[in-house]
CSV table of C-alpha atoms and ligand atoms in Angstrom, one decimal:
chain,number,residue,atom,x,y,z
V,1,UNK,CA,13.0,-16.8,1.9
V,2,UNK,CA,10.7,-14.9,-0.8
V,3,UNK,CA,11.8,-11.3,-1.5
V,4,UNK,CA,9.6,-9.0,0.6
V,5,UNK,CA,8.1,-6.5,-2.1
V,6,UNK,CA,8.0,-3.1,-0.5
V,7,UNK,CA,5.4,-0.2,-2.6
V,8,UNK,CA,6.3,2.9,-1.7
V,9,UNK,CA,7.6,6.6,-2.7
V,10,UNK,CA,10.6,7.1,-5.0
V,11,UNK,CA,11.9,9.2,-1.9
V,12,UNK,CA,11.7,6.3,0.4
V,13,UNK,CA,13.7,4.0,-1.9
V,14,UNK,CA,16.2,6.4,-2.0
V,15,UNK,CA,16.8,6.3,1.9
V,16,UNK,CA,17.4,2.3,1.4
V,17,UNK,CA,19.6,2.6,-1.6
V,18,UNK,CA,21.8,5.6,0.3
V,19,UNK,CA,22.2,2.7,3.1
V,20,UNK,CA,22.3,-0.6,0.9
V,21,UNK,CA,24.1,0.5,-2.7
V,22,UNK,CA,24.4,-2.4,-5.0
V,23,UNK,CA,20.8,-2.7,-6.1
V,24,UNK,CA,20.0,-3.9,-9.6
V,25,UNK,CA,17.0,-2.2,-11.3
V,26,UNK,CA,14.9,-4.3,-13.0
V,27,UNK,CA,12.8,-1.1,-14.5
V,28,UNK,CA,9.4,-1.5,-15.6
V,29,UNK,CA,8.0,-5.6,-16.0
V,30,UNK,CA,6.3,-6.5,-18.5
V,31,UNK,CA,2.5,-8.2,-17.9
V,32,UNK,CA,-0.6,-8.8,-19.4
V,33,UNK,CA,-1.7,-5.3,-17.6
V,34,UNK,CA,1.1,-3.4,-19.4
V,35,UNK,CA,4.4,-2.5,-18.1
V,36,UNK,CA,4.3,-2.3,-14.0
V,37,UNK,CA,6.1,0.6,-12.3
V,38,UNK,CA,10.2,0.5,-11.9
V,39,UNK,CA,11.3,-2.2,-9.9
V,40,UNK,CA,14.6,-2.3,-7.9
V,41,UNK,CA,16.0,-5.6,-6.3
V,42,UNK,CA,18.3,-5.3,-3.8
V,43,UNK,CA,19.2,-6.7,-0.3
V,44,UNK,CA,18.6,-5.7,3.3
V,45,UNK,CA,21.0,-7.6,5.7
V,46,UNK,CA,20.8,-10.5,3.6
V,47,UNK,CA,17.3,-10.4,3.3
V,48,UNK,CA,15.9,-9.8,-0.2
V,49,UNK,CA,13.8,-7.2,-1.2
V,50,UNK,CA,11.7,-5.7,-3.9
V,51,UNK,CA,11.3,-2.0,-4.3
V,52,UNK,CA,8.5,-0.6,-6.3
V,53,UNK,CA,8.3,3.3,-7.1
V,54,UNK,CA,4.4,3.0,-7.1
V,55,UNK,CA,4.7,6.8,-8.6
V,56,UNK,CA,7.2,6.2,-11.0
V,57,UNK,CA,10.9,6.9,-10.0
V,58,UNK,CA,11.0,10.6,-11.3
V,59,UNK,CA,8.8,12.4,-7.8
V,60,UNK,CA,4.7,12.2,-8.1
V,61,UNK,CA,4.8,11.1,-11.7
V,62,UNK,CA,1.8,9.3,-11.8
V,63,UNK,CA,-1.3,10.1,-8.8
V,64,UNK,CA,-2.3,7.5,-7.6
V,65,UNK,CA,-6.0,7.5,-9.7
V,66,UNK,CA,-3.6,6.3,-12.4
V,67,UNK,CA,-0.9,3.7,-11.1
V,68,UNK,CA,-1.7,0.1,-13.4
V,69,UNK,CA,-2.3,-1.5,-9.7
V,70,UNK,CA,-3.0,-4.9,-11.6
V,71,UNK,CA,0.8,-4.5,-13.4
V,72,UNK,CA,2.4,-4.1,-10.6
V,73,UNK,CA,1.0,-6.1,-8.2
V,74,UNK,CA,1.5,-8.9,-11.0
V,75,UNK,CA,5.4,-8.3,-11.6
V,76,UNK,CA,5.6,-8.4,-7.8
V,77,UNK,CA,4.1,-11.7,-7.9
V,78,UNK,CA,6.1,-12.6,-10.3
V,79,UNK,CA,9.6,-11.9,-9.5
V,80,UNK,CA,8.8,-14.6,-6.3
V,81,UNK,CA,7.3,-12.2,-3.8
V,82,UNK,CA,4.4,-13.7,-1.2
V,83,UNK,CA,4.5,-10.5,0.8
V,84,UNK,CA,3.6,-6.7,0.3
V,85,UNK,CA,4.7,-3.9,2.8
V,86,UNK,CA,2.9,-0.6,1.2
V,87,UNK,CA,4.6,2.5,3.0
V,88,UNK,CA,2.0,5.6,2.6
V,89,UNK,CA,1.3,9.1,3.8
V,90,UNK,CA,-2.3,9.7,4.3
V,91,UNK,CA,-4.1,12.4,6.5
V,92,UNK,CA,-5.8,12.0,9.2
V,93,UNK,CA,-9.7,12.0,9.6
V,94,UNK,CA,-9.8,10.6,13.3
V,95,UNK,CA,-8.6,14.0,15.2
V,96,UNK,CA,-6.4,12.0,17.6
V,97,UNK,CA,-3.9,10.8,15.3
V,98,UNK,CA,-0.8,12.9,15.5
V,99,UNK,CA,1.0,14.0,12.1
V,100,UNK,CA,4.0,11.7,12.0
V,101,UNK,CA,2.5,9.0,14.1
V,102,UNK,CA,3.0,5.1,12.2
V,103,UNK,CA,-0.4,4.1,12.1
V,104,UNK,CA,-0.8,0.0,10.7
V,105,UNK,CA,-4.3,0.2,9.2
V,106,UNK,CA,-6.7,-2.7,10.1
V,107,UNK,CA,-9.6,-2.1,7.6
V,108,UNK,CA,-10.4,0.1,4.7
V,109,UNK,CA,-13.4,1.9,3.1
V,110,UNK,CA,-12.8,1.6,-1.3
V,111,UNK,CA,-14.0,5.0,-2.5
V,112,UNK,CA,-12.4,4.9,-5.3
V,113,UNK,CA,-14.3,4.5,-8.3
V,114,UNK,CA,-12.5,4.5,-12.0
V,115,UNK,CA,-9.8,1.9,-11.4
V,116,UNK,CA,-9.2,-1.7,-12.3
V,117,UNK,CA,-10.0,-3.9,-9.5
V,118,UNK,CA,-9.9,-7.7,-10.1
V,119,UNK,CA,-7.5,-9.9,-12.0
V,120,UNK,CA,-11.4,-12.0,-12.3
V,121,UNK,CA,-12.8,-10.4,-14.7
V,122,UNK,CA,-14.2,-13.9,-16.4
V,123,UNK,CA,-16.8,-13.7,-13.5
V,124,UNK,CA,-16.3,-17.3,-11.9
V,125,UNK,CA,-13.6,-16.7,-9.5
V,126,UNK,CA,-14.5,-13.9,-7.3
V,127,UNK,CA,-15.6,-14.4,-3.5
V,128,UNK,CA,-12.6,-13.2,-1.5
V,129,UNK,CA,-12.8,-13.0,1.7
V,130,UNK,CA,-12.3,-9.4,3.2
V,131,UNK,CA,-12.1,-10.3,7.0
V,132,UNK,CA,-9.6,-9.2,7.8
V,133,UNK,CA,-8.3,-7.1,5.0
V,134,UNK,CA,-4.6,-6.7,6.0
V,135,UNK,CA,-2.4,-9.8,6.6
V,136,UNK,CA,-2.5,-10.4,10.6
V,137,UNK,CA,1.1,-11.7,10.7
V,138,UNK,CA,2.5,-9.5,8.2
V,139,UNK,CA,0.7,-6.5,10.5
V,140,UNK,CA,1.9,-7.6,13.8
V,141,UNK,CA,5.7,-7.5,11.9
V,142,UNK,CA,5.0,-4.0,10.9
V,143,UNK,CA,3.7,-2.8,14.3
V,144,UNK,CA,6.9,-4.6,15.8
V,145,UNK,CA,9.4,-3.0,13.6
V,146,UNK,CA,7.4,0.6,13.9
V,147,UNK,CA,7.2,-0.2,17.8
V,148,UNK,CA,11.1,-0.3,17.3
V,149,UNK,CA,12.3,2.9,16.3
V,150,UNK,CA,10.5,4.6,19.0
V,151,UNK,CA,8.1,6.7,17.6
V,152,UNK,CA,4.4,6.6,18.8
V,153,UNK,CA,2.5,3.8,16.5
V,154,UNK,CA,-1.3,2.9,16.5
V,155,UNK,CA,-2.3,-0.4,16.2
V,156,UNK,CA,-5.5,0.0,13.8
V,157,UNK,CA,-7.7,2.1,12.3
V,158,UNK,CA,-9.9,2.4,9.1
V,159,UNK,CA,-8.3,3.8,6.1
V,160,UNK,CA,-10.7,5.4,3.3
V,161,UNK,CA,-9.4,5.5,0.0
V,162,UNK,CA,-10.5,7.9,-2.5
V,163,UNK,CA,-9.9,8.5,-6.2
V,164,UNK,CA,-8.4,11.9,-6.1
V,165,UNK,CA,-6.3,13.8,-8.0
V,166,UNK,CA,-8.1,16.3,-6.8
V,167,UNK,CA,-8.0,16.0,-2.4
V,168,UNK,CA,-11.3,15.5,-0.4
V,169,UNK,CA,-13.9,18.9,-0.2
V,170,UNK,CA,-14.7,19.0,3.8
V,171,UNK,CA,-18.5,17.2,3.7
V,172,UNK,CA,-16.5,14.2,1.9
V,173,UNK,CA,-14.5,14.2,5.0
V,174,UNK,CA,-17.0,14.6,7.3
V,175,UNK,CA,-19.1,11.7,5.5
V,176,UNK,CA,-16.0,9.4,5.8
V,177,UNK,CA,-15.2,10.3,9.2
V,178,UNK,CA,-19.5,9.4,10.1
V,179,UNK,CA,-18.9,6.1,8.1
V,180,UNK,CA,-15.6,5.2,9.9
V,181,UNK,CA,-12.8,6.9,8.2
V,182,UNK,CA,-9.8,7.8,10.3
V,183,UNK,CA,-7.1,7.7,7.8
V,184,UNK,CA,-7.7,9.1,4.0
V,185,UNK,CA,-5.1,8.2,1.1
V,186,UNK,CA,-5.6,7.3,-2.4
V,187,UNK,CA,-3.3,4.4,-2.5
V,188,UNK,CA,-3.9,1.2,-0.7
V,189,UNK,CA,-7.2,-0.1,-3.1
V,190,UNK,CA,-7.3,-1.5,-5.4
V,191,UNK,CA,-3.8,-2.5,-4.5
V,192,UNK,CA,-4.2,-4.9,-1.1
V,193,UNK,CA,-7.6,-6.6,-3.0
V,194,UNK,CA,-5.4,-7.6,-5.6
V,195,UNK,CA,-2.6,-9.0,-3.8
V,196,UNK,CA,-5.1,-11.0,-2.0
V,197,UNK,CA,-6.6,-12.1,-5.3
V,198,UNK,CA,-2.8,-13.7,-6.0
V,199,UNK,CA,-2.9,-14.8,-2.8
V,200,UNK,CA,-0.3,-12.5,-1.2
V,201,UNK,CA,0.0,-11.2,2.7
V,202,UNK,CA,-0.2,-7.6,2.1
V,203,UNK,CA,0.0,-4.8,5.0
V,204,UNK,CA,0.2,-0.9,5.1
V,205,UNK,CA,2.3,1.4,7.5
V,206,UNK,CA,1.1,4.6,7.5
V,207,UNK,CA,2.9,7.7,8.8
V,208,UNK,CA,0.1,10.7,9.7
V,209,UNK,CA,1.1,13.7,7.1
V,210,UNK,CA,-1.5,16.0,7.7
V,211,UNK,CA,-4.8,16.8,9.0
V,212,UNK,CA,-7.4,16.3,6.5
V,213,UNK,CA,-9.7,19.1,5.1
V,214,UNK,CA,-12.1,20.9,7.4
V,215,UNK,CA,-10.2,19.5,10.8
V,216,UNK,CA,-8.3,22.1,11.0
V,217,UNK,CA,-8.0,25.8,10.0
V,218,UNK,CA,-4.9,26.5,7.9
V,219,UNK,CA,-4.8,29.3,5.4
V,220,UNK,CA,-3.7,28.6,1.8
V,221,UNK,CA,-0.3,29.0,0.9
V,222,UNK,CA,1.0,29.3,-2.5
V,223,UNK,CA,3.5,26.7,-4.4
V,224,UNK,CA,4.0,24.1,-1.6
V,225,UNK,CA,2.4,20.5,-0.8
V,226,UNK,CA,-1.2,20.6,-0.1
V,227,UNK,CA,-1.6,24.3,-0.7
V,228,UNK,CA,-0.7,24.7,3.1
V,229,UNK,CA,-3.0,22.1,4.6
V,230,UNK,CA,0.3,21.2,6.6
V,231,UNK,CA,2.6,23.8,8.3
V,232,UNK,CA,6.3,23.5,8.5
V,233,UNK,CA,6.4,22.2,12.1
V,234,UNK,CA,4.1,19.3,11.1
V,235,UNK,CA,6.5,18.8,7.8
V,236,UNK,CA,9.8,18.3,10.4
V,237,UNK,CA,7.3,15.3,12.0
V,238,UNK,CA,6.7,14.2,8.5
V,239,UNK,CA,10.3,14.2,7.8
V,240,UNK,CA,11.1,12.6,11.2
V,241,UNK,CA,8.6,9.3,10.6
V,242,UNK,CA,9.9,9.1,7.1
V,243,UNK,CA,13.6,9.1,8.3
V,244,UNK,CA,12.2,5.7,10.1
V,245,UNK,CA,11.9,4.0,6.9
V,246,UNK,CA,14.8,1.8,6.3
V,247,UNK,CA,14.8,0.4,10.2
V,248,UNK,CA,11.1,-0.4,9.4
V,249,UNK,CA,11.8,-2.4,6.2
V,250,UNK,CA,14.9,-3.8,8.2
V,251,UNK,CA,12.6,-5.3,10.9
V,252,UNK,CA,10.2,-6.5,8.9
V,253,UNK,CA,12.2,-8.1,6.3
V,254,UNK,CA,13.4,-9.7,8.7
V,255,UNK,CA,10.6,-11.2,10.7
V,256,UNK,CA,9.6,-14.8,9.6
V,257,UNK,CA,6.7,-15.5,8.1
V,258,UNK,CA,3.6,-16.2,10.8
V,259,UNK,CA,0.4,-17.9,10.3
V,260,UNK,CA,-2.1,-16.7,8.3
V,261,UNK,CA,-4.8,-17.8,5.8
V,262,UNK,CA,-3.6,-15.6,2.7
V,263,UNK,CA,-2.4,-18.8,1.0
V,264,UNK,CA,-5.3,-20.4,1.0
V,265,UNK,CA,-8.2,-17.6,0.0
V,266,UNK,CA,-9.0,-19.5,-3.0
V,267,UNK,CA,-8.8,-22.6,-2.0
V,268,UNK,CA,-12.7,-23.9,-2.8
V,269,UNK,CA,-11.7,-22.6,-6.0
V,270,UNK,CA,-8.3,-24.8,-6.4
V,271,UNK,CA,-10.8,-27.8,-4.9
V,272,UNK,CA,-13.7,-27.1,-7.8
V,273,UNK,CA,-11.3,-26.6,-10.4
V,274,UNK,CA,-12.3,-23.3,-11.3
V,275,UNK,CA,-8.9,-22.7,-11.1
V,276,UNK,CA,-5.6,-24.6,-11.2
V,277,UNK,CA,-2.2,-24.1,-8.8
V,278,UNK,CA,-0.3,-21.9,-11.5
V,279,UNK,CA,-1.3,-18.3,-10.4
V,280,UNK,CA,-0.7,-16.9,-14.1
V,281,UNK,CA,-3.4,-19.2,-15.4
V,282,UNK,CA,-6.0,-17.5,-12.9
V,283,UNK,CA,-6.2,-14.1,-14.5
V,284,UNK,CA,-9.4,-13.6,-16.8
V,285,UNK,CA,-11.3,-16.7,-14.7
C,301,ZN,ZN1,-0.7,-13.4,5.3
């Protein structure tokens, strides 16, 4: 079977390397993008997968405004992977999400504006389908594997991704929250248009981390994450649904393949010859 490529935090790769030692690190790949993020190969109960630090392996070395998605969704590509698990902390918009709920996002609002979105930049390839935005049968092996450690899990919702550093003022969340928004990262776009542009299943487990500005009143606190916007009972929660991690990536490692139409989104361009079987030869079309 393909490796499963996994995107996460450097933190959540080292929960699967303290349980599964013997990975190789294949550092940063080189593309036509640059060098991706470091890459670590290693297996899961005989099932292979790729680790990406999407933040470089050093902590929050690069936000997410500036991770080369197009390098590293390439290298995935192109160390064999067909399938994406992203693993991401966002806040919560829609007030009935719990902090430390799994939530398996089911669409997504791009407001993110100064980042590199297509691998088609020759301006002849480019209708891909968005409907639905997540892979189905790579989303109903995340909500089985999430189902399985026994925390609470929501199947669906709307994540809105923004541009950051810099976190969302209260209008933006309101506006996001009028237009739909019940998660808010900075993480998942352009990343999950890209894989679909190489014509890889891609799928996101969120765990809830906080609520987002203006949803709830927290005062500011000095020299810790978010300036406060979380309190330390709501960082155990955190903690617990990140503890989760390596049974998730277990389970879905695991899980075979369903059916989906991933492979195929650019088919009528295979068929008009835009574009030839060799994945490499399709950036720049
Ligand atoms: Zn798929």
């Amino acid at each position: 079977m393909p490796p499963l490529a996994v995107v996460g935090g450097s933190g959540a790769y080292d929960l699967l390397a303290r349980e599964y030692a013997g990975g190789r690190n294949l550092g940063p790949r080189e593309t036509p993008f640059g060098p991706s993020a470091p890459i670590r190969e290693l297996e899961v109960d005989g099932s292979p997968i790729l680790f990406l630090s999407r933040h470089g392996e050093t902590g929050y070395h690069r936000t997410a405004r500036f991770v080369n998605y197009r390098a590293n969704v390439y290298a995935m590509r192109d160390l064999g992977a067909t399938r994406v698990l992203a693993w991401s902390g966002p806040g919560a918009i829609d007030p009935s999400l719990q902090i430390g709920q799994y939530v398996v996002p089911d669409d997504l609002l791009d407001e993110t504006r100064h980042r590199e979105d297509t691998y088609f930049t020759g301006g002849s390839v480019g209708f891909v389908r968005q409907s639905p935005v997540f892979c189905p049968s790579l989303r109903a092996a995340a909500l089985a594997a999430c189902g399985n450690t026994g925390t609470s899990t929501r199947d669906g919702a709307t994540y809105a991704c923004t541009e950051g550093p810099r976190l969302e003022t209260p209008a933006e969340i309101r506006k996001l929250g009028i237009i739909g928004g019940q998660l808010v990262g900075m993480t998942l776009a352009p990343e999950v248009f890209l894989a679909k542009e190489l014509c890889m299943c891609y799928a996101a487990i969120c765990y809830v981390t906080n609520y987002a500005e203006g949803l709830s009143e927290k005062p500011f606190v000095p020299g810790v994450l978010f300036e406060g916007l979380l309190d330390e009972d709501e960082m155990a929660q955190v903690n617990a649904a990140v503890a989760g991690f390596v049974d998730i990536v277990r389970g879905v490692a695991a899980s075979e393949p369903g059916h989906c139409h991933c492979a195929h989104l650019l088919d009528r361009y295979k068929r008009r010859g835009t574009i030839g079987e060799d994945w490499r030869q399709w950036i720049g079309r």
